[in-house]
Structure formats: structure tokens, C-alpha cells
Short mmCIF file of C-alpha atoms in Angstrom, two decimals:
data_model
loop_
_atom_site.label_atom_id
_atom_site.label_comp_id
_atom_site.label_asym_id
_atom_site.label_seq_id
_atom_site.Cartn_x
_atom_site.Cartn_y
_atom_site.Cartn_z
CA GLN T 1 0.00 -0.02 0.02
CA GLU T 2 1.22 3.53 -0.84
CA HIS T 3 1.70 5.70 2.25
CA LEU T 4 0.14 9.14 1.97
CA SER T 5 0.18 11.99 4.44
CA LEU T 6 -3.25 13.12 5.61
CA ALA T 7 -2.59 16.56 4.10
CA ASN T 8 -2.22 15.02 0.67
CA PHE T 9 -5.23 12.72 0.94
CA GLU T 10 -7.69 13.19 -1.96
CA TYR T 11 -11.14 11.95 -2.88
CA LYS T 12 -9.80 9.12 -4.98
CA ASP T 13 -7.65 8.07 -2.00
CA ALA T 14 -10.64 8.05 0.26
CA ARG T 15 -12.52 5.79 -2.25
CA ASN T 16 -9.47 3.50 -2.41
CA TYR T 17 -9.37 3.31 1.40
CA LEU T 18 -13.10 2.40 1.35
CA SER T 19 -12.39 -0.40 -1.09
CA PHE T 20 -9.51 -1.63 1.07
CA LEU T 21 -11.82 -1.78 4.15
CA TYR T 22 -14.39 -3.84 2.18
CA SER T 23 -11.62 -6.17 1.07
CA LYS T 24 -10.90 -6.96 4.78
CA ASN T 25 -14.42 -8.40 5.08
CA LEU T 26 -15.37 -5.96 7.76
CA LYS T 27 -18.99 -5.46 8.78
CA ARG T 28 -20.68 -2.47 7.27
CA THR T 29 -21.11 -0.88 10.66
CA SER T 30 -17.36 -1.07 11.26
CA VAL T 31 -16.66 0.44 7.86
CA SER T 32 -19.18 3.24 8.46
CA ARG T 33 -17.65 3.95 11.85
CA LYS T 34 -14.15 4.30 10.48
CA ILE T 35 -15.28 6.60 7.59
CA SER T 36 -17.30 8.74 10.04
CA THR T 37 -14.29 9.08 12.28
CA LEU T 38 -12.04 10.29 9.45
CA ARG T 39 -14.73 12.66 8.13
CA SER T 40 -15.09 14.19 11.60
CA PHE T 41 -11.34 14.50 11.95
CA TYR T 42 -11.06 16.39 8.65
CA GLU T 43 -13.97 18.65 9.63
CA TYR T 44 -12.11 19.57 12.80
CA TRP T 45 -8.91 20.11 10.85
CA MET T 46 -10.68 22.40 8.38
CA VAL T 47 -11.71 24.65 11.24
CA GLN T 48 -8.03 24.99 12.26
CA ASP T 49 -6.69 25.31 8.74
CA GLU T 50 -8.87 26.74 5.91
CA SER T 51 -6.55 25.25 3.24
CA VAL T 52 -7.51 21.70 4.23
CA ILE T 53 -10.11 19.89 2.06
CA ASN T 54 -12.13 17.02 3.43
CA PRO T 55 -11.70 14.08 1.05
CA PHE T 56 -14.40 12.07 2.84
CA ILE T 57 -17.15 14.64 2.51
CA GLN T 58 -18.55 13.20 -0.75
CA LEU T 59 -17.96 9.60 0.15
CA VAL T 60 -21.25 7.67 0.37
CA HIS T 61 -21.77 5.92 3.64
CA PRO T 62 -22.16 2.14 3.35
CA LYS T 63 -25.74 1.09 4.08
CA LYS T 64 -26.40 -0.56 7.42
CA GLU T 65 -26.94 -4.33 7.33
CA GLN T 66 -30.63 -5.21 7.70
CA TYR T 67 -31.25 -8.09 10.13
CA LEU T 68 -34.52 -9.96 10.15
CA PRO T 69 -36.09 -9.98 13.61
CA HIS T 70 -35.88 -13.31 15.34
CA PHE T 71 -39.24 -14.96 16.16
CA PHE T 72 -40.73 -18.18 17.55
CA TYR T 73 -42.62 -20.69 15.42
CA GLU T 74 -46.16 -21.61 16.58
CA GLU T 75 -45.06 -25.01 17.85
CA GLU T 76 -42.31 -23.34 19.91
CA MET T 77 -44.85 -20.99 21.53
CA GLU T 78 -47.02 -24.03 22.36
CA ALA T 79 -44.00 -25.70 24.05
CA LEU T 80 -43.37 -22.54 26.13
CA PHE T 81 -47.00 -22.49 27.29
CA LYS T 82 -46.88 -26.17 28.23
CA THR T 83 -43.78 -25.59 30.36
CA VAL T 84 -45.39 -22.71 32.22
CA GLU T 85 -48.48 -24.91 33.02
CA GLN T 86 -46.24 -27.37 34.79
CA ASP T 87 -45.15 -24.82 37.46
CA LEU T 88 -47.74 -25.05 40.21
CA LYS T 89 -46.14 -22.34 42.38
CA LYS T 90 -45.95 -19.45 39.98
CA GLY T 91 -47.20 -20.81 36.75
CA LEU T 92 -50.42 -18.73 36.84
CA ARG T 93 -48.38 -15.49 36.94
CA ASP T 94 -45.82 -16.65 34.41
CA ARG T 95 -48.56 -17.68 32.01
CA VAL T 96 -50.07 -14.22 32.19
CA ILE T 97 -46.68 -12.67 31.36
CA LEU T 98 -46.26 -15.00 28.38
CA GLU T 99 -49.82 -14.62 27.22
CA LEU T 100 -49.84 -10.82 27.31
CA LEU T 101 -46.45 -10.46 25.56
CA TYR T 102 -47.48 -12.87 22.75
CA ALA T 103 -51.14 -11.89 22.49
CA THR T 104 -50.54 -8.12 22.34
CA GLY T 105 -46.96 -7.55 21.25
CA ILE T 106 -46.41 -4.94 23.93
CA ARG T 107 -42.99 -3.91 25.12
CA VAL T 108 -41.78 -5.22 28.45
CA SER T 109 -41.72 -1.62 29.80
CA GLU T 110 -45.40 -1.44 28.88
CA LEU T 111 -46.16 -4.79 30.43
CA VAL T 112 -44.76 -4.03 33.91
CA ASN T 113 -46.76 -0.78 34.13
CA ILE T 114 -50.18 -2.33 33.47
CA LYS T 115 -52.59 -1.78 36.31
CA GLU T 116 -55.75 -3.72 36.97
CA GLN T 117 -57.88 -0.71 35.83
CA ASP T 118 -56.15 -0.77 32.44
CA LEU T 119 -57.85 -4.07 31.64
CA ASP T 120 -61.17 -4.29 29.86
CA MET T 121 -62.34 -7.87 30.31
CA ASN T 122 -65.48 -7.37 28.28
CA LEU T 123 -63.88 -6.61 24.91
CA PRO T 124 -61.37 -7.96 26.10
CA GLY T 125 -58.16 -5.91 25.81
CA VAL T 126 -55.62 -3.71 27.58
CA LYS T 127 -54.68 -0.05 27.60
CA VAL T 128 -50.96 0.67 27.68
CA LEU T 129 -48.78 3.86 27.80
CA GLY T 130 -46.15 3.56 25.04
CA LYS T 131 -43.17 5.59 23.90
CA GLY T 132 -43.67 9.36 24.02
CA GLY T 133 -46.46 8.95 26.50
CA LYS T 134 -48.81 7.77 23.74
CA GLU T 135 -51.73 5.63 24.93
CA ARG T 136 -53.11 2.81 22.86
CA PHE T 137 -55.53 -0.05 23.30
CA ILE T 138 -54.73 -3.61 22.25
CA PRO T 139 -57.31 -6.40 22.17
CA PHE T 140 -56.47 -9.92 23.19
CA GLY T 141 -58.14 -13.31 22.84
CA GLU T 142 -59.85 -15.89 25.02
CA PHE T 143 -56.66 -17.71 26.03
CA CYS T 144 -55.18 -14.56 27.39
CA LYS T 145 -58.47 -13.42 29.00
CA GLN T 146 -58.90 -16.81 30.90
CA SER T 147 -55.32 -16.75 32.06
CA ILE T 148 -55.70 -13.21 33.49
CA GLU T 149 -59.06 -14.01 35.13
CA HIS T 150 -57.70 -17.11 36.82
CA TYR T 151 -54.64 -15.21 38.00
CA LEU T 152 -56.71 -12.33 39.43
CA GLU T 153 -59.00 -14.78 41.22
CA THR T 154 -56.32 -16.93 42.79
CA PHE T 155 -52.68 -15.82 42.62
CA ARG T 156 -52.81 -12.03 42.70
CA PRO T 157 -54.94 -11.37 45.84
CA LYS T 158 -52.64 -13.54 47.96
CA LYS T 159 -49.60 -11.50 47.13
CA SER T 160 -50.54 -7.84 47.70
CA THR T 161 -53.39 -5.41 48.13
CA GLU T 162 -51.17 -2.36 48.66
CA HIS T 163 -50.98 -1.43 45.01
CA ASP T 164 -52.96 -2.06 41.77
CA TYR T 165 -50.20 -3.20 39.42
CA LEU T 166 -51.33 -6.35 37.57
CA LEU T 167 -48.08 -8.31 37.73
CA VAL T 168 -46.21 -8.94 40.97
CA ASN T 169 -43.17 -10.87 42.11
CA MET T 170 -43.27 -13.52 44.73
CA ASN T 171 -43.03 -10.92 47.47
CA GLY T 172 -46.07 -9.03 46.20
CA ALA T 173 -44.14 -6.00 44.83
CA PRO T 174 -44.73 -4.86 41.23
CA ILE T 175 -42.61 -7.02 38.89
CA THR T 176 -39.69 -5.20 37.20
CA GLU T 177 -38.45 -5.53 33.61
CA ARG T 178 -35.47 -7.46 34.97
CA GLY T 179 -37.90 -9.72 36.83
CA VAL T 180 -39.80 -10.45 33.54
CA ARG T 181 -36.57 -11.36 31.79
CA TYR T 182 -35.65 -13.68 34.68
CA VAL T 183 -39.09 -15.41 34.44
CA LEU T 184 -38.69 -15.89 30.65
CA ASN T 185 -35.16 -17.26 30.93
CA ASP T 186 -36.36 -19.70 33.56
CA VAL T 187 -39.12 -20.93 31.27
CA VAL T 188 -36.68 -21.47 28.42
CA LYS T 189 -34.33 -23.51 30.57
CA ARG T 190 -37.15 -25.94 31.15
CA THR T 191 -38.45 -26.03 27.53
CA ALA T 192 -36.96 -28.57 25.20
CA GLY T 193 -36.08 -27.27 21.75
CA VAL T 194 -36.16 -23.61 22.66
CA THR T 195 -32.74 -22.04 23.25
CA ASP T 196 -33.23 -18.32 23.88
CA ILE T 197 -35.93 -15.86 24.71
CA HIS T 198 -36.28 -12.17 25.43
CA PRO T 199 -39.35 -9.92 25.58
CA HIS T 200 -38.71 -8.29 22.28
CA LYS T 201 -38.49 -11.66 20.53
CA LEU T 202 -42.10 -12.24 21.67
CA ARG T 203 -42.94 -8.87 20.19
CA HIS T 204 -41.31 -9.94 16.90
CA THR T 205 -43.28 -13.20 17.14
CA PHE T 206 -46.57 -11.38 17.61
CA ALA T 207 -45.98 -9.19 14.60
CA THR T 208 -44.79 -12.06 12.39
CA HIS T 209 -47.68 -14.35 13.20
CA MET T 210 -50.24 -11.55 12.73
CA LEU T 211 -48.90 -10.61 9.31
CA ASN T 212 -48.48 -14.26 8.25
CA GLN T 213 -52.21 -14.86 9.05
CA GLY T 214 -53.36 -11.96 6.95
CA ALA T 215 -53.38 -8.90 9.18
CA ASP T 216 -52.60 -5.69 7.26
CA LEU T 217 -49.48 -3.72 7.93
CA ARG T 218 -51.30 -0.56 9.13
CA THR T 219 -53.23 -2.53 11.75
CA VAL T 220 -50.07 -4.22 13.07
CA GLN T 221 -48.38 -0.79 13.10
CA SER T 222 -51.13 0.59 15.28
CA LEU T 223 -51.09 -2.44 17.64
CA LEU T 224 -47.32 -2.19 18.09
CA GLY T 225 -47.38 1.56 18.64
CA HIS T 226 -44.93 2.30 15.78
CA VAL T 227 -44.74 5.86 14.51
CA ASN T 228 -43.32 4.87 11.13
CA LEU T 229 -44.77 2.18 8.88
CA SER T 230 -41.20 1.35 7.77
CA THR T 231 -40.43 0.09 11.27
CA THR T 232 -43.35 -2.40 11.10
CA GLY T 233 -42.25 -3.37 7.62
CA ARG T 234 -39.30 -5.30 9.13
CA TYR T 235 -41.75 -7.99 10.02
CA THR T 236 -43.05 -8.65 6.48
CA HIS T 237 -40.69 -11.64 6.06
CA VAL T 238 -42.57 -14.88 5.67
CA THR T 239 -41.85 -18.32 7.03
CA ASN T 240 -41.29 -21.32 4.72
CA GLU T 241 -44.62 -22.74 5.91
CA GLN T 242 -46.40 -19.54 4.85
CA LEU T 243 -44.59 -19.50 1.48
CA LYS T 244 -45.77 -23.06 0.88
CA LYS T 245 -49.36 -22.26 1.95
CA VAL T 246 -49.56 -19.26 -0.39
CA TYR T 247 -47.98 -21.20 -3.26
CA LEU T 248 -50.41 -24.16 -2.87
CA ASN T 249 -53.41 -21.84 -2.79
CA ALA T 250 -52.27 -19.65 -5.65
CA HIS T 251 -50.52 -21.74 -8.28
CA PRO T 252 -52.80 -23.53 -10.74
CA ARG T 253 -50.53 -26.55 -10.97
CA ALA T 254 -49.54 -26.74 -7.30
CA LYS T 255 -52.12 -29.40 -6.40
CA LYS T 256 -52.87 -32.51 -8.41
CA GLU T 257 -56.56 -33.09 -9.11
CA ASN T 258 -58.06 -36.39 -7.98
#
């Protein structure tokens, strides 16, 4: 490689340097960070010396790598629910945590702040306070409703009457985000075939399953509390099972007539 002083660095040299970074098989985020650092350095130098030209100013930033959100398949979710049911001590509470996260796609920060008066068991659904203090209502189904009702009738009253937060720890205090993560990790350890879990993975799962079953993007955007539709668009990937289902229903020669 030819050694150049920073003062003699030109636009073509900046492009060559960018090509060199790509040849090292670096991640796009690493390349972008290096280019940003050099661009900022030259901007600072230009303030000190007006004769300096920033060779990186016109260099196009490499696009960030787009990662598909990880999600659970339906059979994996069923396995998680079966594991929770086997815990006689705290299974009722843990099932409500799992049901609400999967049935509504809410964030863990929204989950731990749910109070009993936020529930509407007639519709049924729950009111949550999202990012930016924006309130939204998310419906949920019968499985979730029954789990909450059973929990409120049996587990919840025994733990605390000093506050009205829905979810509590074993001491009766409102459960924390860390507490929810601990619960989920404990469930995974006892579930065969499931290796990792975090609250946001359940949010990804909710969105993926909704879209795969025909929900429109705008509705899912509203349920998730996303400001931009492009954020929700990350979930429009489809599973192999869904691809096969669509193919079999749509292609004229997909199914053999009897």
C-alpha cells in the first residue's frame, strides 16, 4: 500500500481506502464507523486550517446491514406455554406474562406498568402507555383473558393489596423488567427445543404471526405503537410454511386433481 500523508489525501484516495476496508471483510457498521471518524477528523482540521479539504465529505456511507427479527414458530410457543403450566407455584403469573407479551406484542416496559384498571375484560383488551406517553388499546383473545381471570381470582390477591399493578413478584411487589426477563429465561431452561428468549423476541413473534395470518401492515403498526410504517415493515418476512401455503393456494398446478 502507498503511504500518503493526511494533508495530501484526496477523494480518490478516500475511495481506495473504502475499497480496502471492504476487502478486509469488515462489517458495514465497522466500515461506516471508520469513515465517520475520518470525516469528523477532517472537519475539525478544516476549522483549524482553511486550506484543508475534506476528502471524505462526498464519500457515500455504506448502508447498514438489515437483520430480520428473530421470532418463535407456533409450535415453539405451544412448548413454552406447556412448560409454564407445569409450574404449580408461580405458573399462573408466568402464563399471564407469556400470554400478554405474545397476544398483544407490547414492550416489556409497557407490560410491567399495566394496572388492573387498564384491563377491559369485556372486549377484552388492555390499555398501555407507550413511547412518548402515547396511549393505545390492544385487544387480546380468550386464552389470554382466561389466564388473566384465573390469575386475578387466585394468585394475585394472595400477594398484595397495597398497589394495583397487575403483575407482581413472589413478594407481592410490582414486577420489574429485569424480573420479567428472569421469568422468561427460567421458562426457556425448562423447555426442550427452545434455546433463547427475550421480551422483544415475543414482540417480533406477535407481529410475524399476525402478518402471516393476513393482518394488514397498518393494523399491526397501530397495535405495536410504531410511529413509522417502515419500522413495522421489518416483520413482512414470511416463514417457509407460509410461502408453501400461499403457493399451494395460488398456483394452478400446485395441487394434483383427484
